[in-house]
JSON list of C-alpha atoms and ligand atoms in Angstrom, two decimals:
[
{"chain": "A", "resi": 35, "resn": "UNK", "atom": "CA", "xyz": [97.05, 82.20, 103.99]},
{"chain": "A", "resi": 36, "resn": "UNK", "atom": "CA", "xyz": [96.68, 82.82, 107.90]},
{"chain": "A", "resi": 37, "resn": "UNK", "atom": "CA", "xyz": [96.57, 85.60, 109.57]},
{"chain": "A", "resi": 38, "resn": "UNK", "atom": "CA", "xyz": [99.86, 85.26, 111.17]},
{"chain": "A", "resi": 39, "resn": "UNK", "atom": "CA", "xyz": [100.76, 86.52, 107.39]},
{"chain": "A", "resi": 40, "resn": "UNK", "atom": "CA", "xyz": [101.97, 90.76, 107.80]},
{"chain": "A", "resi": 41, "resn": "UNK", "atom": "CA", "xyz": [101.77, 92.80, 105.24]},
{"chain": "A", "resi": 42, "resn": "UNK", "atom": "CA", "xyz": [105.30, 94.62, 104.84]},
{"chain": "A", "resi": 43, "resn": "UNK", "atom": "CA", "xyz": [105.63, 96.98, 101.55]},
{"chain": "A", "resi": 44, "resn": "UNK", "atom": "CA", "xyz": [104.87, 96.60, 97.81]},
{"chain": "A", "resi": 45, "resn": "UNK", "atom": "CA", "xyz": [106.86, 95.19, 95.33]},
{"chain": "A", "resi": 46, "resn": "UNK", "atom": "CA", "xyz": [107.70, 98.07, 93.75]},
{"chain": "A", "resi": 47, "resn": "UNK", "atom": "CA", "xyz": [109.34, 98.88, 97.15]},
{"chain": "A", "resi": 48, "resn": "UNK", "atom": "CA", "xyz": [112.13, 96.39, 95.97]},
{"chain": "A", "resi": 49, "resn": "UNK", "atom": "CA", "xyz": [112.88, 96.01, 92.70]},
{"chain": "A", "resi": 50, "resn": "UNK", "atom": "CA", "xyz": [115.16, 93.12, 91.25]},
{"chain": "A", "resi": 51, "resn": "UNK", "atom": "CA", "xyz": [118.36, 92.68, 92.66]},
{"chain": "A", "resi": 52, "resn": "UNK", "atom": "CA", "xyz": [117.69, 94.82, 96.01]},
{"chain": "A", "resi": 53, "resn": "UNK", "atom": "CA", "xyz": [117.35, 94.40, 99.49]},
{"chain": "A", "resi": 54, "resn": "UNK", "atom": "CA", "xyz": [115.44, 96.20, 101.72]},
{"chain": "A", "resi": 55, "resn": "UNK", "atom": "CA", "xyz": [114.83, 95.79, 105.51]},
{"chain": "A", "resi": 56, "resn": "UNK", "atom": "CA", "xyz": [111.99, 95.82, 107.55]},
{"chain": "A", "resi": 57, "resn": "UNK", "atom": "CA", "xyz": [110.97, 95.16, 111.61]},
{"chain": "A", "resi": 58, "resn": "UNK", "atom": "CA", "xyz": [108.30, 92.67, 112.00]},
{"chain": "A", "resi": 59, "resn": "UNK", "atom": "CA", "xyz": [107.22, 91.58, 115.37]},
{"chain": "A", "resi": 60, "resn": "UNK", "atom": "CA", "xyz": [111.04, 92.74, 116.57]},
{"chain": "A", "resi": 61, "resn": "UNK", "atom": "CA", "xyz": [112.36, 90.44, 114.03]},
{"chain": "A", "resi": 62, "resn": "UNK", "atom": "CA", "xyz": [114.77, 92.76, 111.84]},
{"chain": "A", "resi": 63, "resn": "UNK", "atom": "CA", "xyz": [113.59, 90.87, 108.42]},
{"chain": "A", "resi": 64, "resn": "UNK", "atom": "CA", "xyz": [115.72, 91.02, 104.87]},
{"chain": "A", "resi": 65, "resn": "UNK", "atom": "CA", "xyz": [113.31, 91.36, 101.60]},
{"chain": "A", "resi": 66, "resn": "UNK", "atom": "CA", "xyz": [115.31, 90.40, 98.81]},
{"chain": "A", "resi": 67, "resn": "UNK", "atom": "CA", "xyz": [114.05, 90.48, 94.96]},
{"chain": "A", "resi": 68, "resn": "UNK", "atom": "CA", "xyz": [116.26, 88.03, 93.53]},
{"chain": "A", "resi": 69, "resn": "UNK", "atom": "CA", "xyz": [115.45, 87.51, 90.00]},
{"chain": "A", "resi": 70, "resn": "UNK", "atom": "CA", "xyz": [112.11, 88.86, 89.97]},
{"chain": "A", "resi": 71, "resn": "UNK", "atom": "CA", "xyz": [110.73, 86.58, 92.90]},
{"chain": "A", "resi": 72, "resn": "UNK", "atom": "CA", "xyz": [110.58, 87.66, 96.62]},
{"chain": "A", "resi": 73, "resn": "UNK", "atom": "CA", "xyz": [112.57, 86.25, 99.66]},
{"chain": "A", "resi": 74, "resn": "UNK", "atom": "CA", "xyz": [112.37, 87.00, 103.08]},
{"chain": "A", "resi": 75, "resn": "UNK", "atom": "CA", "xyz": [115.60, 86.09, 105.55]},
{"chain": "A", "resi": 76, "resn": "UNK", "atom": "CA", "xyz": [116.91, 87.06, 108.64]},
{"chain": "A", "resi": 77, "resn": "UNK", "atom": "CA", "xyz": [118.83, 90.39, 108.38]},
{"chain": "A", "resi": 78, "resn": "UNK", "atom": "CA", "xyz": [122.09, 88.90, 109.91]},
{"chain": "A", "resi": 79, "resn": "UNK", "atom": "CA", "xyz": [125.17, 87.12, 109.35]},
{"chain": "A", "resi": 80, "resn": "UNK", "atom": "CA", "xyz": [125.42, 84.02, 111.47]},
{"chain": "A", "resi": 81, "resn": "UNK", "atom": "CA", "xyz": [129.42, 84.23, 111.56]},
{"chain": "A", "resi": 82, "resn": "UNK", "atom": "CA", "xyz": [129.33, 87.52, 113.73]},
{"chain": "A", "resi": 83, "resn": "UNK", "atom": "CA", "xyz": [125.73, 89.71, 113.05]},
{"chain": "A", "resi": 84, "resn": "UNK", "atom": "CA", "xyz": [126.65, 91.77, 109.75]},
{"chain": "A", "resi": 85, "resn": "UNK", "atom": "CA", "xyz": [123.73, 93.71, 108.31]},
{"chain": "A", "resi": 86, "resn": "UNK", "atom": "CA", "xyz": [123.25, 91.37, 105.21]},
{"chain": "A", "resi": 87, "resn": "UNK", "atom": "CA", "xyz": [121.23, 94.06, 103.59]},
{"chain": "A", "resi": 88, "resn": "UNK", "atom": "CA", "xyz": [124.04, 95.93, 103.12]},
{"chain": "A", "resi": 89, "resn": "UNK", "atom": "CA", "xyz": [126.04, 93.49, 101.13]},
{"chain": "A", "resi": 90, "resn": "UNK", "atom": "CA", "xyz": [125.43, 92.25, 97.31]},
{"chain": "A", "resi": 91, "resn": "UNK", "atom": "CA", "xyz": [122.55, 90.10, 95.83]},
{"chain": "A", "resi": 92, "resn": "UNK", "atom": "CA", "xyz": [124.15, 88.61, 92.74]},
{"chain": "A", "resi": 93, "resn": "UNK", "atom": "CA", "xyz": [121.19, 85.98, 91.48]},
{"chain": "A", "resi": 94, "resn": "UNK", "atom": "CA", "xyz": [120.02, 84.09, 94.74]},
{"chain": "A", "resi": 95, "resn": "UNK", "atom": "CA", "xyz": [123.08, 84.54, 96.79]},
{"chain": "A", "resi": 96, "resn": "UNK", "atom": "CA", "xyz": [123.61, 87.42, 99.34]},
{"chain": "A", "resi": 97, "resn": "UNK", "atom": "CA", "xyz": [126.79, 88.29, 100.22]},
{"chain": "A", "resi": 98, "resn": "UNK", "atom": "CA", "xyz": [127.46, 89.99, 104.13]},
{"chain": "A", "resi": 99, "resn": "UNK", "atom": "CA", "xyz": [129.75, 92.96, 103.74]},
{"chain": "A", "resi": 100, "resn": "UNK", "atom": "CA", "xyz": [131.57, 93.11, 107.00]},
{"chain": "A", "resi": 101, "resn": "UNK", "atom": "CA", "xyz": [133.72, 89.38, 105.92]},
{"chain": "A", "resi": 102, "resn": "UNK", "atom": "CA", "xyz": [132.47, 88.00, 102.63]},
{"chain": "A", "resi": 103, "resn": "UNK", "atom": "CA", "xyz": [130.31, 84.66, 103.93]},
{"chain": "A", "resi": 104, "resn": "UNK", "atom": "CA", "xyz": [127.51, 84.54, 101.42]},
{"chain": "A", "resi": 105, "resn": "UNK", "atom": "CA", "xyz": [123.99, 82.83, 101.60]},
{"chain": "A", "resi": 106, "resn": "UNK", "atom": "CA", "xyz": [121.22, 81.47, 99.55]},
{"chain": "A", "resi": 107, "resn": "UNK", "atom": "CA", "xyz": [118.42, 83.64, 100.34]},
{"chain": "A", "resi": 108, "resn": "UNK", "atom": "CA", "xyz": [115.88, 81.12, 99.39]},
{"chain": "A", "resi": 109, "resn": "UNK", "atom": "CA", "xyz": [116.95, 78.28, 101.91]},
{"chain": "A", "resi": 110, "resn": "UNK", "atom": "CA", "xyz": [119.21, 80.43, 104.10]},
{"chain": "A", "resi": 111, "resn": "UNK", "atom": "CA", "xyz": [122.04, 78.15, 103.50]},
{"chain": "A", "resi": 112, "resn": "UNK", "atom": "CA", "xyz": [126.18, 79.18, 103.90]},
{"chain": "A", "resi": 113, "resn": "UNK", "atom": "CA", "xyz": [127.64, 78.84, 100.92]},
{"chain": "A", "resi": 114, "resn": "UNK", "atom": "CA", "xyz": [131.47, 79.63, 102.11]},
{"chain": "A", "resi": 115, "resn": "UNK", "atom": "CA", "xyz": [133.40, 80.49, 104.64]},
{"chain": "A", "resi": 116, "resn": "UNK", "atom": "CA", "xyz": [133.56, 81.92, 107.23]},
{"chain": "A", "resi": 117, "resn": "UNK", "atom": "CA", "xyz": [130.03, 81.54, 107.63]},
{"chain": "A", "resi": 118, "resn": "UNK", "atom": "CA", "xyz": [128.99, 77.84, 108.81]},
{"chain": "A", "resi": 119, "resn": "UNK", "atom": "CA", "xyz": [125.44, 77.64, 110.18]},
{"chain": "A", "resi": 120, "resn": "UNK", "atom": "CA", "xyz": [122.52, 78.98, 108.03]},
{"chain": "A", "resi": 121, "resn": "UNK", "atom": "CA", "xyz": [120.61, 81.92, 108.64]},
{"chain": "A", "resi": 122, "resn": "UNK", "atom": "CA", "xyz": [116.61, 81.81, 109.21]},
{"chain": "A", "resi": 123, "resn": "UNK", "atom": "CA", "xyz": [114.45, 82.60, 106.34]},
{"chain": "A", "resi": 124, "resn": "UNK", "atom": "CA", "xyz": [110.89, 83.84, 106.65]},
{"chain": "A", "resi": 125, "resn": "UNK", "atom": "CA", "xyz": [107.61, 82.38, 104.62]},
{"chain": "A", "resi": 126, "resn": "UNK", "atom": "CA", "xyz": [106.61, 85.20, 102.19]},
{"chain": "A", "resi": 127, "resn": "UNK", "atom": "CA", "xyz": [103.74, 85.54, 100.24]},
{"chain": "A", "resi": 128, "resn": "UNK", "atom": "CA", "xyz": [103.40, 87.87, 96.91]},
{"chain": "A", "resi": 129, "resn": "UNK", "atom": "CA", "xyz": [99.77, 88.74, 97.44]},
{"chain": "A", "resi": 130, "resn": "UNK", "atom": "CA", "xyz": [98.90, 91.22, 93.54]},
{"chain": "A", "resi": 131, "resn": "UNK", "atom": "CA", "xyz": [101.39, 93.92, 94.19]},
{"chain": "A", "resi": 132, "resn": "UNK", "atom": "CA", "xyz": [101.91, 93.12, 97.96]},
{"chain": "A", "resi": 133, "resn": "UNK", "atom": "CA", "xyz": [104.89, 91.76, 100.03]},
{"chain": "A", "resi": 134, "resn": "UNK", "atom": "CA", "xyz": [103.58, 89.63, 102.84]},
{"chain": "A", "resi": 135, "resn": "UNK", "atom": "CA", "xyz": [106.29, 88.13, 105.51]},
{"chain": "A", "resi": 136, "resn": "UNK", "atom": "CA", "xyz": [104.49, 84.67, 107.89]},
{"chain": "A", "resi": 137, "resn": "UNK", "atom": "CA", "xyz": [106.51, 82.82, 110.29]},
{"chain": "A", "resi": 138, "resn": "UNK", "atom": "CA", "xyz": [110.50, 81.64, 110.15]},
{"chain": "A", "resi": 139, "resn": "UNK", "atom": "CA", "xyz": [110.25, 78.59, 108.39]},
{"chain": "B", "resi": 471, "resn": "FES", "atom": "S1", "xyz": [129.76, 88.90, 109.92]},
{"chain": "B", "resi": 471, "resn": "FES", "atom": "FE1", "xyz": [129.17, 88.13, 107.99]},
{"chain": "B", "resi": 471, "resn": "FES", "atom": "S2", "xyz": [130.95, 87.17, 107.23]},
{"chain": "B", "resi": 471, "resn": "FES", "atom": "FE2", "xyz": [131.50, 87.86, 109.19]}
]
């Protein structure tokens, strides 16, 4: 637990199955609550910038709204088409009832 750890909202901020977004150091940073456990990823699409927040979380995946590419917001992986190249995810530690977001990992 360094300091290079920012605190960022509670978990009641995002409940299961929501994404919110948040700016930390610039960075604008996806918290997702898939299935109960916290994920932090970039908040765009690497096939052409879509505001993944606003798509769906269905179980781990996250799906980008402007085209349909959808990623695995606990490695940042594509999954399909017409994303290719992952997207960066974020360390994030669940700190009692706090949200805290480290480096990109
Ligand atoms: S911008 Fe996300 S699928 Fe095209």
């Amino acid at each position: 637990m360094g300091n290079d750890f920012t605190k960022v909202a509670n978990v009641s901020d995002v409940p299961e199955g929501t994404v919110k977004v948040f700016e930390i150091n610039g960075d604008q940073i996806a918290i997702c609550n898939a299935e109960g456990k916290i994920y932090a990823i970039a908040d765009y699409c690497s096939h052409d910038n879509g505001p993944l927040d606003q798509g769906t979380l269905e179980d781990c995946q996250i799906e980008c709204p402007r085209h349909g590419a959808r990623f695995d917001v606990r490695t940042g992986q594509a999954l399909c088409l017409p994303a290719v190249l992952p997207i960066p995810t974020y360390k994030v530690e669940q700190r009692g009832q706090e949200i805290w977001v480290g480096p990109k990992q």
